[in-house]
């Protein structure tokens, strides 16, 4: 036995559309727009991931380069400190100099040779 309440709780059945070519055209147009949008979204997400990956790669490369440059700065700072001490000792002409046994002209020659080698690279 069916009660009137059973009809109210049941969802209505979908009936196929007949003779409505405008609705079919709208459905096809809607589907085309959705497909184009989906392709555009895929393309956009791919480009975004690619840009992120390129940025990540560049950051890593720059970090490595920065570390190498920091090491070079440390080395050059040590060299500068050594040369300052050498100059001060040489300028003071002290007999008790810790650089007394060094041939300053030979040392300066070596420095010039190093500069020439680094420029040719």
mmCIF file of C-alpha atoms in Angstrom:
data_model
loop_
_atom_site.group_PDB
_atom_site.id
_atom_site.type_symbol
_atom_site.label_atom_id
_atom_site.label_comp_id
_atom_site.label_asym_id
_atom_site.label_seq_id
_atom_site.Cartn_x
_atom_site.Cartn_y
_atom_site.Cartn_z
ATOM 1 C CA UNK A 1 0.000 0.000 0.000
ATOM 2 C CA UNK A 2 1.389 3.414 -0.988
ATOM 3 C CA UNK A 3 0.860 6.429 1.140
ATOM 4 C CA UNK A 4 0.818 10.012 -0.017
ATOM 5 C CA UNK A 5 3.931 10.663 2.114
ATOM 6 C CA UNK A 6 5.939 8.150 0.059
ATOM 7 C CA UNK A 7 5.458 10.262 -3.066
ATOM 8 C CA UNK A 8 6.690 13.387 -1.358
ATOM 9 C CA UNK A 9 9.926 11.787 -0.114
ATOM 10 C CA UNK A 10 10.881 10.159 -3.399
ATOM 11 C CA UNK A 11 13.051 12.241 -5.707
ATOM 12 C CA UNK A 12 11.470 13.096 -9.028
ATOM 13 C CA UNK A 13 12.519 10.990 -11.965
ATOM 14 C CA UNK A 14 14.556 12.693 -14.655
ATOM 15 C CA UNK A 15 12.871 12.540 -17.989
ATOM 16 C CA UNK A 16 14.826 12.645 -21.192
ATOM 17 C CA UNK A 17 14.523 15.924 -23.061
ATOM 18 C CA UNK A 18 12.711 15.572 -26.321
ATOM 19 C CA UNK A 19 12.744 17.969 -29.174
ATOM 20 C CA UNK A 20 14.880 20.543 -27.355
ATOM 21 C CA UNK A 21 17.768 21.081 -29.699
ATOM 22 C CA UNK A 22 18.622 24.410 -28.002
ATOM 23 C CA UNK A 23 19.297 22.557 -24.746
ATOM 24 C CA UNK A 24 21.506 20.053 -26.578
ATOM 25 C CA UNK A 25 23.429 22.912 -28.172
ATOM 26 C CA UNK A 26 23.839 24.564 -24.797
ATOM 27 C CA UNK A 27 25.072 21.280 -23.296
ATOM 28 C CA UNK A 28 27.607 20.842 -26.109
ATOM 29 C CA UNK A 29 28.751 24.454 -25.785
ATOM 30 C CA UNK A 30 29.025 24.073 -22.013
ATOM 31 C CA UNK A 31 31.027 20.855 -22.418
ATOM 32 C CA UNK A 32 33.397 22.538 -24.920
ATOM 33 C CA UNK A 33 33.952 25.459 -22.549
ATOM 34 C CA UNK A 34 34.559 23.114 -19.627
ATOM 35 C CA UNK A 35 37.037 21.035 -21.678
ATOM 36 C CA UNK A 36 38.900 24.187 -22.764
ATOM 37 C CA UNK A 37 38.971 25.427 -19.198
ATOM 38 C CA UNK A 38 40.235 22.080 -17.915
ATOM 39 C CA UNK A 39 43.052 22.121 -20.495
ATOM 40 C CA UNK A 40 43.941 25.696 -19.553
ATOM 41 C CA UNK A 41 44.067 24.758 -15.874
ATOM 42 C CA UNK A 42 46.325 21.769 -16.587
ATOM 43 C CA UNK A 43 48.636 23.960 -18.654
ATOM 44 C CA UNK A 44 48.724 26.656 -15.984
ATOM 45 C CA UNK A 45 49.493 24.191 -13.195
ATOM 46 C CA UNK A 46 52.230 22.570 -15.273
ATOM 47 C CA UNK A 47 53.853 25.962 -15.953
ATOM 48 C CA UNK A 48 53.607 26.858 -12.283
ATOM 49 C CA UNK A 49 55.310 23.613 -11.238
ATOM 50 C CA UNK A 50 57.977 24.164 -13.875
ATOM 51 C CA UNK A 51 58.667 27.719 -12.651
ATOM 52 C CA UNK A 52 58.846 26.476 -9.065
ATOM 53 C CA UNK A 53 61.325 23.760 -10.045
ATOM 54 C CA UNK A 54 63.460 26.237 -12.002
ATOM 55 C CA UNK A 55 63.471 28.611 -9.031
ATOM 56 C CA UNK A 56 64.446 25.798 -6.675
ATOM 57 C CA UNK A 57 67.299 24.755 -8.992
ATOM 58 C CA UNK A 58 68.509 28.348 -9.291
ATOM 59 C CA UNK A 59 68.402 28.832 -5.504
ATOM 60 C CA UNK A 60 70.523 25.716 -4.987
ATOM 61 C CA UNK A 61 72.998 26.853 -7.642
ATOM 62 C CA UNK A 62 73.270 30.305 -6.061
ATOM 63 C CA UNK A 63 73.734 28.799 -2.594
ATOM 64 C CA UNK A 64 76.625 26.694 -3.858
ATOM 65 C CA UNK A 65 78.148 29.689 -5.628
ATOM 66 C CA UNK A 66 77.735 31.788 -2.492
ATOM 67 C CA UNK A 67 79.478 29.182 -0.371
ATOM 68 C CA UNK A 68 82.351 29.039 -2.844
ATOM 69 C CA UNK A 69 82.647 32.841 -2.815
ATOM 70 C CA UNK A 70 82.618 32.910 1.000
ATOM 71 C CA UNK A 71 85.526 30.462 1.016
ATOM 72 C CA UNK A 72 87.354 32.663 -1.471
ATOM 73 C CA UNK A 73 86.765 35.701 0.761
ATOM 74 C CA UNK A 74 88.221 33.810 3.739
ATOM 75 C CA UNK A 75 91.295 32.850 1.732
ATOM 76 C CA UNK A 76 91.800 36.357 0.399
ATOM 77 C CA UNK A 77 91.347 37.819 3.886
ATOM 78 C CA UNK A 78 94.065 35.523 5.209
ATOM 79 C CA UNK A 79 96.332 36.498 2.296
ATOM 80 C CA UNK A 80 95.678 40.184 2.942
ATOM 81 C CA UNK A 81 96.472 39.805 6.632
ATOM 82 C CA UNK A 82 99.716 38.002 5.779
ATOM 83 C CA UNK A 83 100.711 40.714 3.324
ATOM 84 C CA UNK A 84 99.914 43.453 5.841
ATOM 85 C CA UNK A 85 102.125 41.763 8.440
ATOM 86 C CA UNK A 86 104.843 41.276 5.861
ATOM 87 C CA UNK A 87 104.706 44.907 4.813
ATOM 88 C CA UNK A 88 104.776 46.180 8.388
ATOM 89 C CA UNK A 89 107.741 43.970 9.245
ATOM 90 C CA UNK A 90 109.574 44.959 6.090
ATOM 91 C CA UNK A 91 108.827 48.652 6.632
ATOM 92 C CA UNK A 92 110.087 48.571 10.196
ATOM 93 C CA UNK A 93 113.388 46.972 9.079
ATOM 94 C CA UNK A 94 113.611 45.143 12.351
ATOM 95 C CA UNK A 95 116.327 42.554 12.747
ATOM 96 C CA UNK A 96 114.058 40.285 14.832
ATOM 97 C CA UNK A 97 111.455 40.053 12.121
ATOM 98 C CA UNK A 98 109.707 36.703 11.739
ATOM 99 C CA UNK A 99 110.049 37.289 7.982
ATOM 100 C CA UNK A 100 113.792 37.995 8.124
ATOM 101 C CA UNK A 101 114.671 34.937 6.011
ATOM 102 C CA UNK A 102 112.167 35.687 3.248
ATOM 103 C CA UNK A 103 113.215 37.033 -0.089
ATOM 104 C CA UNK A 104 110.572 39.729 -0.593
ATOM 105 C CA UNK A 105 111.351 40.258 -4.273
ATOM 106 C CA UNK A 106 110.940 36.523 -4.979
ATOM 107 C CA UNK A 107 107.654 36.504 -3.055
ATOM 108 C CA UNK A 108 106.343 39.488 -5.029
ATOM 109 C CA UNK A 109 107.417 37.779 -8.260
ATOM 110 C CA UNK A 110 105.336 34.724 -7.306
ATOM 111 C CA UNK A 111 102.346 36.968 -6.596
ATOM 112 C CA UNK A 112 102.642 38.578 -10.036
ATOM 113 C CA UNK A 113 102.851 35.128 -11.673
ATOM 114 C CA UNK A 114 99.685 34.040 -9.822
ATOM 115 C CA UNK A 115 97.841 37.131 -11.036
ATOM 116 C CA UNK A 116 98.838 36.417 -14.634
ATOM 117 C CA UNK A 117 97.698 32.781 -14.321
ATOM 118 C CA UNK A 118 94.320 33.754 -12.875
ATOM 119 C CA UNK A 119 93.691 36.332 -15.638
ATOM 120 C CA UNK A 120 94.449 33.811 -18.386
ATOM 121 C CA UNK A 121 91.788 31.422 -17.053
#
